[in-house]
Amino acid sequence: QSRGHVESEKFMEEFFEQVEEVRNNIDKISKNVDEVKKKHSDILSAPQADEKVKDELEELMSDIKKTANKVRAKLKMMDQSIERRRVPRRTQTDVRIRKTQHSTLSRKFVEVMTDYNSTQTDYRERCKGRIQRQLEITGKSTTDAELEDMLESGNPAIFTSGIIMDTQQAKQTLRDIEARHNDIIKLESSIRELHDMFMD
């Protein structure tokens, strides 16, 4: 066997190890996204905010972010190694195989992250709906635009300041509105990060 042939085989072996690693990480993100969806439903169906579930959600989101950064860096590296490699004619097939693998993985990654992004956006809308309903309970009705203003301003007090705290229920509702508001602020920065991840 010629030296070039042996090198090429070794290179392909390393490449497929990387493919396997990236695929496993994408699967891990996908499983975590499913978990995130479950946590979203748990949080929204609970009458009161459960800190434990929220902490678990935070952990999942931070894990997704970490793994996604890893995948993105690896895909970039794989792409550069395909571009850099000076190939003799007989290894053109290798290059084709690697390009195909790389684009399949990239597509899978984008799909998973797009799903995650719409999961976040959907949750934001549902949180907003919940805030709206809770404000109605306290006798304040708000339009969608007003609610967006409140979220933009980062201050839930503009809506809650006039509410009379006469019952335990009203106090709880208020605490809930503020908790959801904080959730949305966190979500927005997470959605922005996702967006930036794909921009550069």
PDB file of C-alpha atoms in Angstrom:
ATOM      1  CA  GLN A   1       0.000   0.000   0.000  1.00  0.00           C
ATOM      2  CA  SER A   2       1.304   3.437  -0.869  1.00  0.00           C
ATOM      3  CA  ARG A   3       1.942   5.972   1.874  1.00  0.00           C
ATOM      4  CA  GLY A   4      -0.695   8.286   0.412  1.00  0.00           C
ATOM      5  CA  HIS A   5      -3.299   5.541   0.548  1.00  0.00           C
ATOM      6  CA  VAL A   6      -2.532   4.724   4.192  1.00  0.00           C
ATOM      7  CA  GLU A   7      -2.686   8.419   5.099  1.00  0.00           C
ATOM      8  CA  SER A   8      -5.991   8.772   3.329  1.00  0.00           C
ATOM      9  CA  GLU A   9      -7.460   5.787   5.196  1.00  0.00           C
ATOM     10  CA  LYS A  10      -6.262   7.140   8.533  1.00  0.00           C
ATOM     11  CA  PHE A  11      -7.720  10.522   7.672  1.00  0.00           C
ATOM     12  CA  MET A  12     -11.111   9.006   6.828  1.00  0.00           C
ATOM     13  CA  GLU A  13     -11.072   7.007  10.049  1.00  0.00           C
ATOM     14  CA  GLU A  14     -10.493  10.168  12.093  1.00  0.00           C
ATOM     15  CA  PHE A  15     -13.133  11.962  10.094  1.00  0.00           C
ATOM     16  CA  PHE A  16     -15.760   9.302  10.832  1.00  0.00           C
ATOM     17  CA  GLU A  17     -14.904   9.441  14.534  1.00  0.00           C
ATOM     18  CA  GLN A  18     -15.675  13.154  14.407  1.00  0.00           C
ATOM     19  CA  VAL A  19     -18.906  12.479  12.517  1.00  0.00           C
ATOM     20  CA  GLU A  20     -19.944  10.038  15.248  1.00  0.00           C
ATOM     21  CA  GLU A  21     -19.118  12.540  17.994  1.00  0.00           C
ATOM     22  CA  VAL A  22     -21.087  15.335  16.301  1.00  0.00           C
ATOM     23  CA  ARG A  23     -24.039  13.039  15.645  1.00  0.00           C
ATOM     24  CA  ASN A  24     -24.142  11.981  19.309  1.00  0.00           C
ATOM     25  CA  ASN A  25     -24.047  15.599  20.425  1.00  0.00           C
ATOM     26  CA  ILE A  26     -26.869  16.550  18.051  1.00  0.00           C
ATOM     27  CA  ASP A  27     -28.928  13.638  19.440  1.00  0.00           C
ATOM     28  CA  LYS A  28     -28.174  14.859  22.946  1.00  0.00           C
ATOM     29  CA  ILE A  29     -29.445  18.347  22.062  1.00  0.00           C
ATOM     30  CA  SER A  30     -32.555  16.835  20.502  1.00  0.00           C
ATOM     31  CA  LYS A  31     -33.331  14.840  23.685  1.00  0.00           C
ATOM     32  CA  ASN A  32     -32.741  17.941  25.807  1.00  0.00           C
ATOM     33  CA  VAL A  33     -35.101  19.979  23.617  1.00  0.00           C
ATOM     34  CA  ASP A  34     -37.814  17.356  24.243  1.00  0.00           C
ATOM     35  CA  GLU A  35     -37.129  17.671  27.978  1.00  0.00           C
ATOM     36  CA  VAL A  36     -37.366  21.465  27.711  1.00  0.00           C
ATOM     37  CA  LYS A  37     -40.810  21.107  26.084  1.00  0.00           C
ATOM     38  CA  LYS A  38     -41.946  18.911  28.994  1.00  0.00           C
ATOM     39  CA  LYS A  39     -40.648  21.403  31.556  1.00  0.00           C
ATOM     40  CA  HIS A  40     -42.421  24.250  29.754  1.00  0.00           C
ATOM     41  CA  SER A  41     -45.709  22.358  30.012  1.00  0.00           C
ATOM     42  CA  ASP A  42     -45.068  21.533  33.688  1.00  0.00           C
ATOM     43  CA  ILE A  43     -44.334  25.172  34.496  1.00  0.00           C
ATOM     44  CA  LEU A  44     -47.365  26.485  32.617  1.00  0.00           C
ATOM     45  CA  SER A  45     -49.788  23.960  34.074  1.00  0.00           C
ATOM     46  CA  ALA A  46     -48.638  24.507  37.672  1.00  0.00           C
ATOM     47  CA  PRO A  47     -50.781  27.004  39.577  1.00  0.00           C
ATOM     48  CA  GLN A  48     -47.633  28.368  41.221  1.00  0.00           C
ATOM     49  CA  ALA A  49     -44.051  28.722  40.091  1.00  0.00           C
ATOM     50  CA  ASP A  50     -41.995  25.683  41.094  1.00  0.00           C
ATOM     51  CA  GLU A  51     -38.388  26.765  41.597  1.00  0.00           C
ATOM     52  CA  LYS A  52     -37.058  23.209  41.286  1.00  0.00           C
ATOM     53  CA  VAL A  53     -38.558  22.745  37.810  1.00  0.00           C
ATOM     54  CA  LYS A  54     -37.253  26.169  36.811  1.00  0.00           C
ATOM     55  CA  ASP A  55     -33.744  25.267  37.948  1.00  0.00           C
ATOM     56  CA  GLU A  56     -33.926  22.049  35.946  1.00  0.00           C
ATOM     57  CA  LEU A  57     -35.042  24.056  32.917  1.00  0.00           C
ATOM     58  CA  GLU A  58     -32.124  26.477  33.375  1.00  0.00           C
ATOM     59  CA  GLU A  59     -29.739  23.531  33.531  1.00  0.00           C
ATOM     60  CA  LEU A  60     -31.142  22.005  30.343  1.00  0.00           C
ATOM     61  CA  MET A  61     -30.890  25.308  28.513  1.00  0.00           C
ATOM     62  CA  SER A  62     -27.316  25.852  29.595  1.00  0.00           C
ATOM     63  CA  ASP A  63     -26.443  22.289  28.551  1.00  0.00           C
ATOM     64  CA  ILE A  64     -28.030  22.814  25.123  1.00  0.00           C
ATOM     65  CA  LYS A  65     -26.036  26.013  24.694  1.00  0.00           C
ATOM     66  CA  LYS A  66     -22.766  24.328  25.670  1.00  0.00           C
ATOM     67  CA  THR A  67     -23.318  21.324  23.398  1.00  0.00           C
ATOM     68  CA  ALA A  68     -24.475  23.512  20.503  1.00  0.00           C
ATOM     69  CA  ASN A  69     -21.307  25.592  20.730  1.00  0.00           C
ATOM     70  CA  LYS A  70     -19.263  22.398  20.690  1.00  0.00           C
ATOM     71  CA  VAL A  71     -21.109  21.081  17.616  1.00  0.00           C
ATOM     72  CA  ARG A  72     -20.792  24.366  15.808  1.00  0.00           C
ATOM     73  CA  ALA A  73     -17.035  24.562  16.436  1.00  0.00           C
ATOM     74  CA  LYS A  74     -16.570  20.947  15.332  1.00  0.00           C
ATOM     75  CA  LEU A  75     -18.564  21.451  12.120  1.00  0.00           C
ATOM     76  CA  LYS A  76     -16.491  24.529  11.328  1.00  0.00           C
ATOM     77  CA  MET A  77     -13.285  22.580  11.897  1.00  0.00           C
ATOM     78  CA  MET A  78     -14.456  19.688   9.718  1.00  0.00           C
ATOM     79  CA  ASP A  79     -15.391  22.102   6.971  1.00  0.00           C
ATOM     80  CA  GLN A  80     -11.980  23.771   7.082  1.00  0.00           C
ATOM     81  CA  SER A  81     -10.178  20.426   6.974  1.00  0.00           C
ATOM     82  CA  ILE A  82     -12.150  19.466   3.855  1.00  0.00           C
ATOM     83  CA  GLU A  83     -11.281  22.768   2.180  1.00  0.00           C
ATOM     84  CA  ARG A  84      -7.606  22.691   3.167  1.00  0.00           C
ATOM     85  CA  ARG A  85      -6.817  19.195   2.073  1.00  0.00           C
ATOM     86  CA  ARG A  86      -4.832  18.972  -1.155  1.00  0.00           C
ATOM     87  CA  VAL A  87      -6.149  15.808  -2.717  1.00  0.00           C
ATOM     88  CA  PRO A  88      -4.657  13.508  -5.326  1.00  0.00           C
ATOM     89  CA  ARG A  89      -7.199  12.235  -7.847  1.00  0.00           C
ATOM     90  CA  ARG A  90      -7.809   8.875  -6.210  1.00  0.00           C
ATOM     91  CA  THR A  91      -9.033  10.483  -2.979  1.00  0.00           C
ATOM     92  CA  GLN A  92     -11.582  12.726  -4.684  1.00  0.00           C
ATOM     93  CA  THR A  93     -14.195  10.183  -3.566  1.00  0.00           C
ATOM     94  CA  ASP A  94     -13.119  10.685   0.043  1.00  0.00           C
ATOM     95  CA  VAL A  95     -13.659  14.405  -0.314  1.00  0.00           C
ATOM     96  CA  ARG A  96     -17.124  13.860  -1.760  1.00  0.00           C
ATOM     97  CA  ILE A  97     -18.031  11.501   1.062  1.00  0.00           C
ATOM     98  CA  ARG A  98     -16.809  13.998   3.655  1.00  0.00           C
ATOM     99  CA  LYS A  99     -18.675  16.896   2.070  1.00  0.00           C
ATOM    100  CA  THR A 100     -21.889  14.871   2.021  1.00  0.00           C
ATOM    101  CA  GLN A 101     -21.464  13.820   5.663  1.00  0.00           C
ATOM    102  CA  HIS A 102     -20.687  17.374   6.682  1.00  0.00           C
ATOM    103  CA  SER A 103     -23.720  18.862   4.959  1.00  0.00           C
ATOM    104  CA  THR A 104     -26.004  16.141   6.382  1.00  0.00           C
ATOM    105  CA  LEU A 105     -24.774  16.885   9.900  1.00  0.00           C
ATOM    106  CA  SER A 106     -25.050  20.644   9.380  1.00  0.00           C
ATOM    107  CA  ARG A 107     -28.627  20.273   8.175  1.00  0.00           C
ATOM    108  CA  LYS A 108     -29.520  18.082  11.158  1.00  0.00           C
ATOM    109  CA  PHE A 109     -27.958  20.598  13.533  1.00  0.00           C
ATOM    110  CA  VAL A 110     -29.865  23.516  12.017  1.00  0.00           C
ATOM    111  CA  GLU A 111     -33.124  21.507  12.210  1.00  0.00           C
ATOM    112  CA  VAL A 112     -32.643  20.711  15.900  1.00  0.00           C
ATOM    113  CA  MET A 113     -31.710  24.292  16.768  1.00  0.00           C
ATOM    114  CA  THR A 114     -34.627  25.691  14.745  1.00  0.00           C
ATOM    115  CA  ASP A 115     -36.951  23.393  16.689  1.00  0.00           C
ATOM    116  CA  TYR A 116     -35.395  24.657  19.931  1.00  0.00           C
ATOM    117  CA  ASN A 117     -35.834  28.246  18.831  1.00  0.00           C
ATOM    118  CA  SER A 118     -39.529  27.793  18.021  1.00  0.00           C
ATOM    119  CA  THR A 119     -39.971  25.956  21.338  1.00  0.00           C
ATOM    120  CA  GLN A 120     -38.594  29.036  23.110  1.00  0.00           C
ATOM    121  CA  THR A 121     -40.706  31.453  21.069  1.00  0.00           C
ATOM    122  CA  ASP A 122     -43.848  29.388  21.649  1.00  0.00           C
ATOM    123  CA  TYR A 123     -43.160  29.296  25.388  1.00  0.00           C
ATOM    124  CA  ARG A 124     -42.699  33.069  25.436  1.00  0.00           C
ATOM    125  CA  GLU A 125     -46.140  33.488  23.822  1.00  0.00           C
ATOM    126  CA  ARG A 126     -47.727  31.095  26.303  1.00  0.00           C
ATOM    127  CA  CYS A 127     -46.086  32.910  29.233  1.00  0.00           C
ATOM    128  CA  LYS A 128     -47.408  36.164  27.847  1.00  0.00           C
ATOM    129  CA  GLY A 129     -50.911  34.712  27.631  1.00  0.00           C
ATOM    130  CA  ARG A 130     -50.608  33.581  31.211  1.00  0.00           C
ATOM    131  CA  ILE A 131     -49.540  37.067  32.372  1.00  0.00           C
ATOM    132  CA  GLN A 132     -52.496  38.531  30.476  1.00  0.00           C
ATOM    133  CA  ARG A 133     -54.950  36.155  32.168  1.00  0.00           C
ATOM    134  CA  GLN A 134     -53.437  36.823  35.578  1.00  0.00           C
ATOM    135  CA  LEU A 135     -53.713  40.561  35.081  1.00  0.00           C
ATOM    136  CA  GLU A 136     -57.375  40.050  34.151  1.00  0.00           C
ATOM    137  CA  ILE A 137     -57.917  38.180  37.432  1.00  0.00           C
ATOM    138  CA  THR A 138     -56.677  41.273  39.254  1.00  0.00           C
ATOM    139  CA  GLY A 139     -59.018  43.442  37.203  1.00  0.00           C
ATOM    140  CA  LYS A 140     -56.472  44.870  34.762  1.00  0.00           C
ATOM    141  CA  SER A 141     -57.027  44.104  31.125  1.00  0.00           C
ATOM    142  CA  THR A 142     -54.134  44.674  28.744  1.00  0.00           C
ATOM    143  CA  THR A 143     -53.715  44.605  25.016  1.00  0.00           C
ATOM    144  CA  ASP A 144     -50.984  42.608  23.368  1.00  0.00           C
ATOM    145  CA  ALA A 145     -49.119  45.815  22.527  1.00  0.00           C
ATOM    146  CA  GLU A 146     -49.265  47.032  26.132  1.00  0.00           C
ATOM    147  CA  LEU A 147     -47.961  43.707  27.316  1.00  0.00           C
ATOM    148  CA  GLU A 148     -45.060  43.901  24.863  1.00  0.00           C
ATOM    149  CA  ASP A 149     -44.299  47.409  26.188  1.00  0.00           C
ATOM    150  CA  MET A 150     -44.172  46.041  29.703  1.00  0.00           C
ATOM    151  CA  LEU A 151     -41.783  43.305  28.599  1.00  0.00           C
ATOM    152  CA  GLU A 152     -39.650  45.779  26.660  1.00  0.00           C
ATOM    153  CA  SER A 153     -39.410  48.128  29.638  1.00  0.00           C
ATOM    154  CA  GLY A 154     -38.240  45.243  31.806  1.00  0.00           C
ATOM    155  CA  ASN A 155     -40.532  46.467  34.549  1.00  0.00           C
ATOM    156  CA  PRO A 156     -43.701  44.562  35.505  1.00  0.00           C
ATOM    157  CA  ALA A 157     -44.567  47.256  38.073  1.00  0.00           C
ATOM    158  CA  ILE A 158     -46.113  49.539  35.437  1.00  0.00           C
ATOM    159  CA  PHE A 159     -49.049  47.141  35.297  1.00  0.00           C
ATOM    160  CA  THR A 160     -49.072  45.872  38.815  1.00  0.00           C
ATOM    161  CA  SER A 161     -48.610  49.134  40.710  1.00  0.00           C
ATOM    162  CA  GLY A 162     -52.306  50.017  40.896  1.00  0.00           C
ATOM    163  CA  ILE A 163     -53.469  46.604  42.067  1.00  0.00           C
ATOM    164  CA  ILE A 164     -54.781  46.531  45.619  1.00  0.00           C
ATOM    165  CA  MET A 165     -53.219  43.730  47.621  1.00  0.00           C
ATOM    166  CA  ASP A 166     -56.284  42.684  49.581  1.00  0.00           C
ATOM    167  CA  THR A 167     -56.145  38.925  49.222  1.00  0.00           C
ATOM    168  CA  GLN A 168     -53.523  36.227  49.470  1.00  0.00           C
ATOM    169  CA  GLN A 169     -54.635  35.094  46.004  1.00  0.00           C
ATOM    170  CA  ALA A 170     -53.948  38.528  44.526  1.00  0.00           C
ATOM    171  CA  LYS A 171     -50.491  38.594  46.111  1.00  0.00           C
ATOM    172  CA  GLN A 172     -49.724  35.171  44.681  1.00  0.00           C
ATOM    173  CA  THR A 173     -50.986  36.244  41.263  1.00  0.00           C
ATOM    174  CA  LEU A 174     -48.721  39.258  41.402  1.00  0.00           C
ATOM    175  CA  ARG A 175     -45.699  37.172  42.372  1.00  0.00           C
ATOM    176  CA  ASP A 176     -46.542  34.883  39.489  1.00  0.00           C
ATOM    177  CA  ILE A 177     -46.763  37.758  37.014  1.00  0.00           C
ATOM    178  CA  GLU A 178     -43.330  38.909  38.106  1.00  0.00           C
ATOM    179  CA  ALA A 179     -41.879  35.405  37.899  1.00  0.00           C
ATOM    180  CA  ARG A 180     -43.237  34.921  34.365  1.00  0.00           C
ATOM    181  CA  HIS A 181     -41.907  38.327  33.430  1.00  0.00           C
ATOM    182  CA  ASN A 182     -38.418  37.288  34.551  1.00  0.00           C
ATOM    183  CA  ASP A 183     -38.781  34.020  32.641  1.00  0.00           C
ATOM    184  CA  ILE A 184     -39.497  35.940  29.459  1.00  0.00           C
ATOM    185  CA  ILE A 185     -36.522  38.273  29.945  1.00  0.00           C
ATOM    186  CA  LYS A 186     -34.239  35.219  30.339  1.00  0.00           C
ATOM    187  CA  LEU A 187     -35.848  33.553  27.343  1.00  0.00           C
ATOM    188  CA  GLU A 188     -35.244  36.563  25.167  1.00  0.00           C
ATOM    189  CA  SER A 189     -31.550  36.613  25.901  1.00  0.00           C
ATOM    190  CA  SER A 190     -31.433  32.882  25.163  1.00  0.00           C
ATOM    191  CA  ILE A 191     -33.199  33.427  21.818  1.00  0.00           C
ATOM    192  CA  ARG A 192     -30.783  36.268  20.986  1.00  0.00           C
ATOM    193  CA  GLU A 193     -27.805  34.038  21.769  1.00  0.00           C
ATOM    194  CA  LEU A 194     -29.198  31.352  19.479  1.00  0.00           C
ATOM    195  CA  HIS A 195     -29.578  33.880  16.722  1.00  0.00           C
ATOM    196  CA  ASP A 196     -26.006  35.137  17.185  1.00  0.00           C
ATOM    197  CA  MET A 197     -24.726  31.581  17.142  1.00  0.00           C
ATOM    198  CA  PHE A 198     -25.923  31.192  13.572  1.00  0.00           C
ATOM    199  CA  MET A 199     -24.978  34.650  12.415  1.00  0.00           C
ATOM    200  CA  ASP A 200     -21.210  34.460  12.722  1.00  0.00           C
TER     201      ASP A 200
END
